[in-house]
mmCIF file of C-alpha atoms in Angstrom:
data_model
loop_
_atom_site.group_PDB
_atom_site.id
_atom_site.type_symbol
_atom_site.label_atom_id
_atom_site.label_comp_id
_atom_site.label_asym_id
_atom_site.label_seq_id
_atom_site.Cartn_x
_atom_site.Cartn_y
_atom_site.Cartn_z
ATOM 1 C CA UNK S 1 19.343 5.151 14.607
ATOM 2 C CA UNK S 2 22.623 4.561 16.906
ATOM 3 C CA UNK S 3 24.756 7.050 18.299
ATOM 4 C CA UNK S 4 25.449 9.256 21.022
ATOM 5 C CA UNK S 5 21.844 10.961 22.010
ATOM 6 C CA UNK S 6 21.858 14.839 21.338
ATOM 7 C CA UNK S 7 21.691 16.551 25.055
ATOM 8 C CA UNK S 8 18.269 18.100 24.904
ATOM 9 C CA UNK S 9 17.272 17.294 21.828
ATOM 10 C CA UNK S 10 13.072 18.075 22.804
ATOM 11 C CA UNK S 11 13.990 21.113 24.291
ATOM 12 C CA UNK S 12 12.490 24.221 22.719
ATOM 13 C CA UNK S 13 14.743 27.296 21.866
ATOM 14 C CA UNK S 14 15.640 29.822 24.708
ATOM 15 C CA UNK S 15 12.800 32.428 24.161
ATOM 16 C CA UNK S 16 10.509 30.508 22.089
ATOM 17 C CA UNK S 17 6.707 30.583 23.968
ATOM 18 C CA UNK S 18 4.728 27.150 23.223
ATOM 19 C CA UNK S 19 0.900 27.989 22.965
ATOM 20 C CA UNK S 20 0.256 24.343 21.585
ATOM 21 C CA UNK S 21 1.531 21.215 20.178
ATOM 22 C CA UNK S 22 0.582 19.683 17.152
ATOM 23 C CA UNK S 23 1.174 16.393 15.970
ATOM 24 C CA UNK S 24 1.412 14.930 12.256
ATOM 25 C CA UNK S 25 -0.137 11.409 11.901
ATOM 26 C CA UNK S 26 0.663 9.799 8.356
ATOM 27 C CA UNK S 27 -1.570 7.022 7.211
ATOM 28 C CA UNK S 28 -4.232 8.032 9.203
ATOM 29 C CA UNK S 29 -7.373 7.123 7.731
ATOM 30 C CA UNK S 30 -11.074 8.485 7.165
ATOM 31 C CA UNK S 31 -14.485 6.872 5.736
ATOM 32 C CA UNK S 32 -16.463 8.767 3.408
ATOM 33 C CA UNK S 33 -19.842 7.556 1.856
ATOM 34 C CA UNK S 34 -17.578 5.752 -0.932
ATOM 35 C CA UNK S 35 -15.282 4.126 1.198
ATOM 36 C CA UNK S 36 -11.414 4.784 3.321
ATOM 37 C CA UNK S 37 -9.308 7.597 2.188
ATOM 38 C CA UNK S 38 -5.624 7.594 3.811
ATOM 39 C CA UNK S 39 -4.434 10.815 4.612
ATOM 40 C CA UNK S 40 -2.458 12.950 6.821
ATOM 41 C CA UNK S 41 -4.007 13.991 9.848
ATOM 42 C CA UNK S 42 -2.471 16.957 12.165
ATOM 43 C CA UNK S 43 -4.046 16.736 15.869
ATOM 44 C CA UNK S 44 -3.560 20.136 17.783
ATOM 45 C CA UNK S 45 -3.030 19.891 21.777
ATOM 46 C CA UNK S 46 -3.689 22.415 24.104
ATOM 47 C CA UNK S 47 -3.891 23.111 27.865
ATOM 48 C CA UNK S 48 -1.159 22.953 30.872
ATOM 49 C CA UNK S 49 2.251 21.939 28.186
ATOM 50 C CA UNK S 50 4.422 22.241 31.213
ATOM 51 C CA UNK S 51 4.050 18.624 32.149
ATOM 52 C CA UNK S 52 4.625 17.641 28.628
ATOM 53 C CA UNK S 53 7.451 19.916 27.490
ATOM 54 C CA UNK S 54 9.477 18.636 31.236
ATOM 55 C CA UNK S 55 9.067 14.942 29.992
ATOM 56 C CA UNK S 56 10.465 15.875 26.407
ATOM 57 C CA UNK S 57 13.055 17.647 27.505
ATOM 58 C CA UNK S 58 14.502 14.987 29.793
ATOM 59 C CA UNK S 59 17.864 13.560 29.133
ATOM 60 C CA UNK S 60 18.895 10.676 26.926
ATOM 61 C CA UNK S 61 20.569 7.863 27.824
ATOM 62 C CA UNK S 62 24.657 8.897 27.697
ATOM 63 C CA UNK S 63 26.690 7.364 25.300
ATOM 64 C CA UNK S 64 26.052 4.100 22.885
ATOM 65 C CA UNK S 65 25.228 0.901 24.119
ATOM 66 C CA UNK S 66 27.449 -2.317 22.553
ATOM 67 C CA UNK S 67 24.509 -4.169 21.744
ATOM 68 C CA UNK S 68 21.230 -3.326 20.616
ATOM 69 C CA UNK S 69 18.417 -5.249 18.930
ATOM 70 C CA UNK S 70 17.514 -5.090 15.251
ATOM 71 C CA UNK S 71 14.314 -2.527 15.322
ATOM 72 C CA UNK S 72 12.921 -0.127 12.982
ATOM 73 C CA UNK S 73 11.138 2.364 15.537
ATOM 74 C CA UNK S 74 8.505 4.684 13.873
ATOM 75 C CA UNK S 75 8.972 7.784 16.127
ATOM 76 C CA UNK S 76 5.925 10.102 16.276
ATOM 77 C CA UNK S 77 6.156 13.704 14.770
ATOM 78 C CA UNK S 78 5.637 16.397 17.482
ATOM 79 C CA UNK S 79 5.928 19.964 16.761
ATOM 80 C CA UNK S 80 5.691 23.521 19.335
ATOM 81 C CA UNK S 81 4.189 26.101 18.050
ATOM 82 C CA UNK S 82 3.724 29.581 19.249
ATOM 83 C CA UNK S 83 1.495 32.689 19.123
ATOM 84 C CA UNK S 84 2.952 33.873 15.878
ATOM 85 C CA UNK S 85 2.322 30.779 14.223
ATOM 86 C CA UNK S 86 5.929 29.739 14.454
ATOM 87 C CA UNK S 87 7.016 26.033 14.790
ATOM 88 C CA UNK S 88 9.576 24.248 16.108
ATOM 89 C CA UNK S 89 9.982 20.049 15.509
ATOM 90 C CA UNK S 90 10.407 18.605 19.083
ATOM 91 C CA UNK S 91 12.450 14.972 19.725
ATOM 92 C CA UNK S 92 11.746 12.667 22.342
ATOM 93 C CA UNK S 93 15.017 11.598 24.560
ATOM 94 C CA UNK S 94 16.698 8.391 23.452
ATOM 95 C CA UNK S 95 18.196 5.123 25.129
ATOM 96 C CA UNK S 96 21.576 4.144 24.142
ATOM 97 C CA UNK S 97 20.078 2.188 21.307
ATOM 98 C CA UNK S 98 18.560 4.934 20.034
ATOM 99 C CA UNK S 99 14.661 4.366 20.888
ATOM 100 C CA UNK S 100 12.637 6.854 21.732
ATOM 101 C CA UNK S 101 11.914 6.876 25.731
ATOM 102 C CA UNK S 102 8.391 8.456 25.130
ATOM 103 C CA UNK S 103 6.109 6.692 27.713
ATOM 104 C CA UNK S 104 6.070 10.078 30.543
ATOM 105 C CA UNK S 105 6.086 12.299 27.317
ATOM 106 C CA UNK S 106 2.806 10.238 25.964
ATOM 107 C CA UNK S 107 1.279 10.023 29.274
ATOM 108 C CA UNK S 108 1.453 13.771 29.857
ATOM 109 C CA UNK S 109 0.206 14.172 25.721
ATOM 110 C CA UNK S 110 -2.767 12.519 26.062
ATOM 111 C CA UNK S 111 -4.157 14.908 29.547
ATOM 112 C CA UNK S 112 -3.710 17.720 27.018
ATOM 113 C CA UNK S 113 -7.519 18.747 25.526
ATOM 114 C CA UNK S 114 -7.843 17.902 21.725
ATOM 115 C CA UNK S 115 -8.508 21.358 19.917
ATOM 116 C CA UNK S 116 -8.568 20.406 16.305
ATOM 117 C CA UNK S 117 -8.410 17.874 13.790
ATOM 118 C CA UNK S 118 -6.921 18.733 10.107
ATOM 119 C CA UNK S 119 -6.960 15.961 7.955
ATOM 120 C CA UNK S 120 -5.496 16.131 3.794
ATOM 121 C CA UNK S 121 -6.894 13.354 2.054
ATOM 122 C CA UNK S 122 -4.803 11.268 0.149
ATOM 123 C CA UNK S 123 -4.670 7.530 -1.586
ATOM 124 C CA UNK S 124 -8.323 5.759 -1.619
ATOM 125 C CA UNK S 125 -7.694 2.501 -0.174
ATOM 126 C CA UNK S 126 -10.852 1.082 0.238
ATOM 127 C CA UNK S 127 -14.168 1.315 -2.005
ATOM 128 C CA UNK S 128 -17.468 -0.032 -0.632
ATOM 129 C CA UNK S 129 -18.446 -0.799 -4.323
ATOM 130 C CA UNK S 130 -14.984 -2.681 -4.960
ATOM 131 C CA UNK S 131 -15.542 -5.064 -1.523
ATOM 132 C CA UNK S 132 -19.374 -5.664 -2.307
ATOM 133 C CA UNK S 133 -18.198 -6.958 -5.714
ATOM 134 C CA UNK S 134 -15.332 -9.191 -3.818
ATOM 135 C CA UNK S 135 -12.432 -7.326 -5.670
ATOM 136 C CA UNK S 136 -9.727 -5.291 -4.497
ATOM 137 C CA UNK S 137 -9.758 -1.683 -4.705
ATOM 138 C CA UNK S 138 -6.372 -1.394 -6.210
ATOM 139 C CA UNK S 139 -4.838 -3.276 -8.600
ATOM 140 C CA UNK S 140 -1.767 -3.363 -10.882
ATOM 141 C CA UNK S 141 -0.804 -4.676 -14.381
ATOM 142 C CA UNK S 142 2.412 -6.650 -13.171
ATOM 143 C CA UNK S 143 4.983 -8.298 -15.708
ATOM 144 C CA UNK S 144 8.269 -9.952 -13.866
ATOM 145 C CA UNK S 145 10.177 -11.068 -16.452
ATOM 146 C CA UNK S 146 13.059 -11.406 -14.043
ATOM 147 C CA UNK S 147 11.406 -14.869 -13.061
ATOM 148 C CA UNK S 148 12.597 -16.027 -16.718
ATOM 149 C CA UNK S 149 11.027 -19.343 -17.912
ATOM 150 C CA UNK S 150 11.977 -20.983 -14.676
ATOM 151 C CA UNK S 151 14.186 -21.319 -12.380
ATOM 152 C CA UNK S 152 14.929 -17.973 -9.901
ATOM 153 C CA UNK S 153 18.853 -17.015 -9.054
ATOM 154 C CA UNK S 154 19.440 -17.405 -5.670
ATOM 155 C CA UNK S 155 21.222 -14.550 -4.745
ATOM 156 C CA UNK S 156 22.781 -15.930 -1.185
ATOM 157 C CA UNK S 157 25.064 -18.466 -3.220
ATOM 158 C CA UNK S 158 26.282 -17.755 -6.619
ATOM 159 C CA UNK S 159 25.623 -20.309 -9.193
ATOM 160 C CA UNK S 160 22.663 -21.771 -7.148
ATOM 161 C CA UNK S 161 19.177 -21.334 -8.462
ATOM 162 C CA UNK S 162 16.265 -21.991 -6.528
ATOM 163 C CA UNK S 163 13.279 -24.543 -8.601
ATOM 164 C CA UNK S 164 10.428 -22.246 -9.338
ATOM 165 C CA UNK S 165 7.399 -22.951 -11.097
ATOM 166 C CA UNK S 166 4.281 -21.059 -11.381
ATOM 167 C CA UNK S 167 0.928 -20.948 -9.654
ATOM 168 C CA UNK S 168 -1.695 -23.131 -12.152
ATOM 169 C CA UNK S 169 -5.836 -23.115 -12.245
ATOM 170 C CA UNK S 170 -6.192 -27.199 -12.648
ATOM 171 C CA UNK S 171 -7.804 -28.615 -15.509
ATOM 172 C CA UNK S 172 -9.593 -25.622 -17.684
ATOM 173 C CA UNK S 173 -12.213 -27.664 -18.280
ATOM 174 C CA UNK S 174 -13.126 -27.912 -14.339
ATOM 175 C CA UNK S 175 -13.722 -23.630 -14.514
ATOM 176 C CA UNK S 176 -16.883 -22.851 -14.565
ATOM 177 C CA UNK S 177 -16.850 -18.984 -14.389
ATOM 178 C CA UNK S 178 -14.576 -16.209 -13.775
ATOM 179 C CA UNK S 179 -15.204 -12.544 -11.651
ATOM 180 C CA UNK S 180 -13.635 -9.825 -13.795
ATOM 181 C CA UNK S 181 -12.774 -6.894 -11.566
ATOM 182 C CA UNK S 182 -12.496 -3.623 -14.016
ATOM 183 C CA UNK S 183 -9.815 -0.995 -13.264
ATOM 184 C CA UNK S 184 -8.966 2.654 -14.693
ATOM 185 C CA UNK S 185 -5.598 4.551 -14.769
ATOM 186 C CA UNK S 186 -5.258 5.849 -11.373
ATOM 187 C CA UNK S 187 -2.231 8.274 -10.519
ATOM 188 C CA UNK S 188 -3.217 9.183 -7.187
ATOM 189 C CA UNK S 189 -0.899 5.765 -6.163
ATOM 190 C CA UNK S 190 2.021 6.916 -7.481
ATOM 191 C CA UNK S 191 4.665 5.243 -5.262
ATOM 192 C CA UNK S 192 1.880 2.794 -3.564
ATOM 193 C CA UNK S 193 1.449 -1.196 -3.362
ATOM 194 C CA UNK S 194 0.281 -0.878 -6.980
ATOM 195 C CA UNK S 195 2.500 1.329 -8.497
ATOM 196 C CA UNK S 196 5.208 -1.337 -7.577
ATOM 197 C CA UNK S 197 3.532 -4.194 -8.874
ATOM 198 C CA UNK S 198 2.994 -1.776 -12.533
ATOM 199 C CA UNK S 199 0.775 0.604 -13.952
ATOM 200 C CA UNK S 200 -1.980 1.079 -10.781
ATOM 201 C CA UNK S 201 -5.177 1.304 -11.467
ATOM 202 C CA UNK S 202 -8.650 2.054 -8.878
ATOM 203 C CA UNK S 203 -11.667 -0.311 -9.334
ATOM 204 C CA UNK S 204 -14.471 0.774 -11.348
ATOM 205 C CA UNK S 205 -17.092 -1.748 -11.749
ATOM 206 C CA UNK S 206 -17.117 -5.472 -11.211
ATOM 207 C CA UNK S 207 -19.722 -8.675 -13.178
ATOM 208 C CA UNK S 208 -18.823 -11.979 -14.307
ATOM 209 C CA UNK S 209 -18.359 -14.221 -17.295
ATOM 210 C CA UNK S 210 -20.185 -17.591 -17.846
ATOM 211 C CA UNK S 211 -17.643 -21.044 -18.012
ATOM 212 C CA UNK S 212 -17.151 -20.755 -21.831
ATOM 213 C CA UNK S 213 -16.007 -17.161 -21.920
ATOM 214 C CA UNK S 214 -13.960 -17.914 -18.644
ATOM 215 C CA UNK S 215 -12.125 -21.138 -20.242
ATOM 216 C CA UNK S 216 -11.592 -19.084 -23.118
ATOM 217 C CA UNK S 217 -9.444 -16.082 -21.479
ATOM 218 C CA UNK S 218 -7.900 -18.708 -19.417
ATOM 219 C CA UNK S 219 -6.851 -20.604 -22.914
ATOM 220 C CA UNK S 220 -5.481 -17.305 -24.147
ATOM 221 C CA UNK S 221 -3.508 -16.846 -20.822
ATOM 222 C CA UNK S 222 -1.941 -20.058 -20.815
ATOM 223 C CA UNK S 223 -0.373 -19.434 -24.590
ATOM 224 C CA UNK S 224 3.476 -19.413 -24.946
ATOM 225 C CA UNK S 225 4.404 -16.285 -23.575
ATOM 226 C CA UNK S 226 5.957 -13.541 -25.902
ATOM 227 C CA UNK S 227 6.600 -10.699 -23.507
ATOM 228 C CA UNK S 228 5.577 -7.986 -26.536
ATOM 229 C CA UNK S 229 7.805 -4.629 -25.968
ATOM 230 C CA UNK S 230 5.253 -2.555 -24.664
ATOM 231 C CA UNK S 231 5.791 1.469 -23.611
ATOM 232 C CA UNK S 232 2.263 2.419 -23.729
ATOM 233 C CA UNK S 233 0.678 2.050 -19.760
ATOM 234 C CA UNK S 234 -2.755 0.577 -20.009
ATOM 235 C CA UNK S 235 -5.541 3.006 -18.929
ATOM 236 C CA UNK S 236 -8.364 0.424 -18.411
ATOM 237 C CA UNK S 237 -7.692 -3.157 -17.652
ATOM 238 C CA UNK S 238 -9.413 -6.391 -15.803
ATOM 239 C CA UNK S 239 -8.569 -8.982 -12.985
ATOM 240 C CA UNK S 240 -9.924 -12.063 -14.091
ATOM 241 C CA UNK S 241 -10.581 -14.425 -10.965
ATOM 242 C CA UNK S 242 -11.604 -17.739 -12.159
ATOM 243 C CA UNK S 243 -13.759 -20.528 -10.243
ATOM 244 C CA UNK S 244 -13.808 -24.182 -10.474
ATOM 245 C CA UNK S 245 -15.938 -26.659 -9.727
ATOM 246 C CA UNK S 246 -13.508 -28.530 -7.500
ATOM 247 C CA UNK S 247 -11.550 -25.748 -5.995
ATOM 248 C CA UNK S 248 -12.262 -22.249 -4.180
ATOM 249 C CA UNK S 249 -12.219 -19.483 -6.200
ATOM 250 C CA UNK S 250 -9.637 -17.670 -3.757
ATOM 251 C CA UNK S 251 -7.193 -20.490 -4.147
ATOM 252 C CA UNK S 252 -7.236 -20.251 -7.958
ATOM 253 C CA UNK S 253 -4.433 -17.817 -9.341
ATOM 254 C CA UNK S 254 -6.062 -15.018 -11.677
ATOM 255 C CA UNK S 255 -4.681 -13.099 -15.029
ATOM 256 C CA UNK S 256 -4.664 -9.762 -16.306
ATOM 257 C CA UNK S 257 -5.877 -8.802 -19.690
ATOM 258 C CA UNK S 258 -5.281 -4.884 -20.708
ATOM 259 C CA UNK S 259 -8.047 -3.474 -22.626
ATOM 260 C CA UNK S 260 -5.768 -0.664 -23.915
ATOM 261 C CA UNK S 261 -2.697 0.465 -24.429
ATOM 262 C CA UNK S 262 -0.444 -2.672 -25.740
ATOM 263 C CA UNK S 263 -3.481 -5.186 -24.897
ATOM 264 C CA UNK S 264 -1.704 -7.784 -23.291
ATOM 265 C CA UNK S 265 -2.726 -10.886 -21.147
ATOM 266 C CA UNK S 266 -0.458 -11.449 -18.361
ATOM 267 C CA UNK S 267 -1.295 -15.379 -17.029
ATOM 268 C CA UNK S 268 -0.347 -16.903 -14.092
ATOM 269 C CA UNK S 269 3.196 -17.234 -14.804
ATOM 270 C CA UNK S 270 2.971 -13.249 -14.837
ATOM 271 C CA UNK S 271 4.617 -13.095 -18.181
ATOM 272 C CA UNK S 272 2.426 -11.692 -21.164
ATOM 273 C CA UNK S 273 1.448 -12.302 -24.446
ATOM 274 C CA UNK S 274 -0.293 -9.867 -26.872
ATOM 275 C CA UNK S 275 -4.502 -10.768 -26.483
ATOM 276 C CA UNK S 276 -6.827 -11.737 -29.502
ATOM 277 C CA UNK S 277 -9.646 -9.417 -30.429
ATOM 278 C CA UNK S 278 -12.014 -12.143 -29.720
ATOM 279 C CA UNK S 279 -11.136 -12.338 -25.946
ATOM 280 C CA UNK S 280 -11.009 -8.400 -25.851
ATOM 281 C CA UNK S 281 -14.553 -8.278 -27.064
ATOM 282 C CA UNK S 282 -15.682 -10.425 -24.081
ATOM 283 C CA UNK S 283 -14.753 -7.634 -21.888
ATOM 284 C CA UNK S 284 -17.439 -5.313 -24.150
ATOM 285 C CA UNK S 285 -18.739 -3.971 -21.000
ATOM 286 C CA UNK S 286 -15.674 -2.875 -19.293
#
């Protein structure tokens, strides 16, 4: 955000009576008897707003300054409001490099009396069910086949590629059980971590598999992958997080088996290949 500052830019129009001043907080978060909910929280100030309109209103830094570091500033969303309910979005003033010189303007925010909290629920992040089983809360069914069968592109120097090989579990033999974290089709993370990784999906229950059934689904993972076309999004799936004899479970790399949809196992090398009814039907009570 470089530039010449706007004169005034917190400055409310000529005419227009503040009452309050509200502020919108995104990823604010809540806990509920199930868990943390993020959410969108709008805080509404009121009291003396003299002190606090002054400081917004004071001038920013002229001109642009020739060098200015590389940072992202996350700028907080203040809003005037009046007696009819109108609203107008206030700025704080800026330095040369475009930060936001809000310290006097915070200072004279927080002597202001809280009035209300409004808070609009969004994403569940965290479910007290999913930690007591040791899983996460969200998960997603996640294919890369841009990692090809080895080596990655390096995309600073053409014609270089950079050695790649992926995460293993060690000898099968040396597992001796696996946690299977069970997910469901969840579109209220539409754009979230998940989403990006593939087709979210929200924890739903959580158990484990004894050493044969685990060696087995790790067998089936480690089979030449195929990469089946697949347009169908899985609406149930599991995490399958083995554990060895010789190594910590939460060092061990874990696969993804879809129990719908094109019922695929993605391994370790997160490519997939289409699973066999007999390792579905270990997953009988998902």
């Amino acid at each position: 955000m470089l530039g010449t500052p706007t004169p005034g830019a917190g400055l409310v129009p000529e005419g227009f009576e503040p009452v309050a001043v509200l502020e919108c907080v995104t990823g604010a978060m809540r806990e509920d008897a199930d868990g943390v909910v993020s959410g969108t929280e709008v805080v509404r100030y009121e009291g003396e707003l003299a002190g606090f309109l002054t400081a917004m209103a004071a001038p920013s830094d002229p001109g642009r300054a020739l060098a200015c570091p590389a940072i992202m500033y996350g700028i907080r969303e203040i809003w005037a409001t009046d007696a009819a309910g109108r609203f107008v979005l206030l700025s704080f003033p800026m330095t040369a490099c475009g930060a936001p010189k809000e310290d006097a303007a915070l200072a004279a925010l927080s002597r202001l009396a809280v009035v209300e909290r409004a808070f609009s629920p969004g994403p569940r992040v965290e479910l007290r069910e999913a930690v007591a089983a040791r899983c996460a809360t969200r998960a997603g069914v996640a294919v890369l086949r841009l990692l090809g069968d080895g080596d990655v592109a390096d995309g600073r120097n053409a014609g270089h590629v950079i050695p790649w090989a992926p995460p293993t579990v060690g000898p099968i033999e040396d597992i001796v059980g696996a946690r299977v974290c069970v997910y469901g089709a969840d579109d209220d993370d539409e754009g979230g971590i998940a989403a990006v990784l593939g087709d979210p999906g929200l924890f739903t229950d959580g158990y484990r598999l004894d050493g044969r059934a685990a060696r087995a689904v790790l067998a089936a993972a480690d089979a030449p992958p195929t990469d089946p076309a697949c347009t169908v999004a899985a609406s149930r799936f599991v995490v399958v997080q083995p554990s060895s004899g010789t190594k910590p479970w939460t060092t061990l790399p874990s696969v993804t088996v879809e129990l719908d949809g094109c019922r695929r196992i993605v391994g370790t090398d997160f490519r997939a290949r289409s699973a066999p009814a007999e390792i579905l039907a270990l997953f009988g009570r998902s």
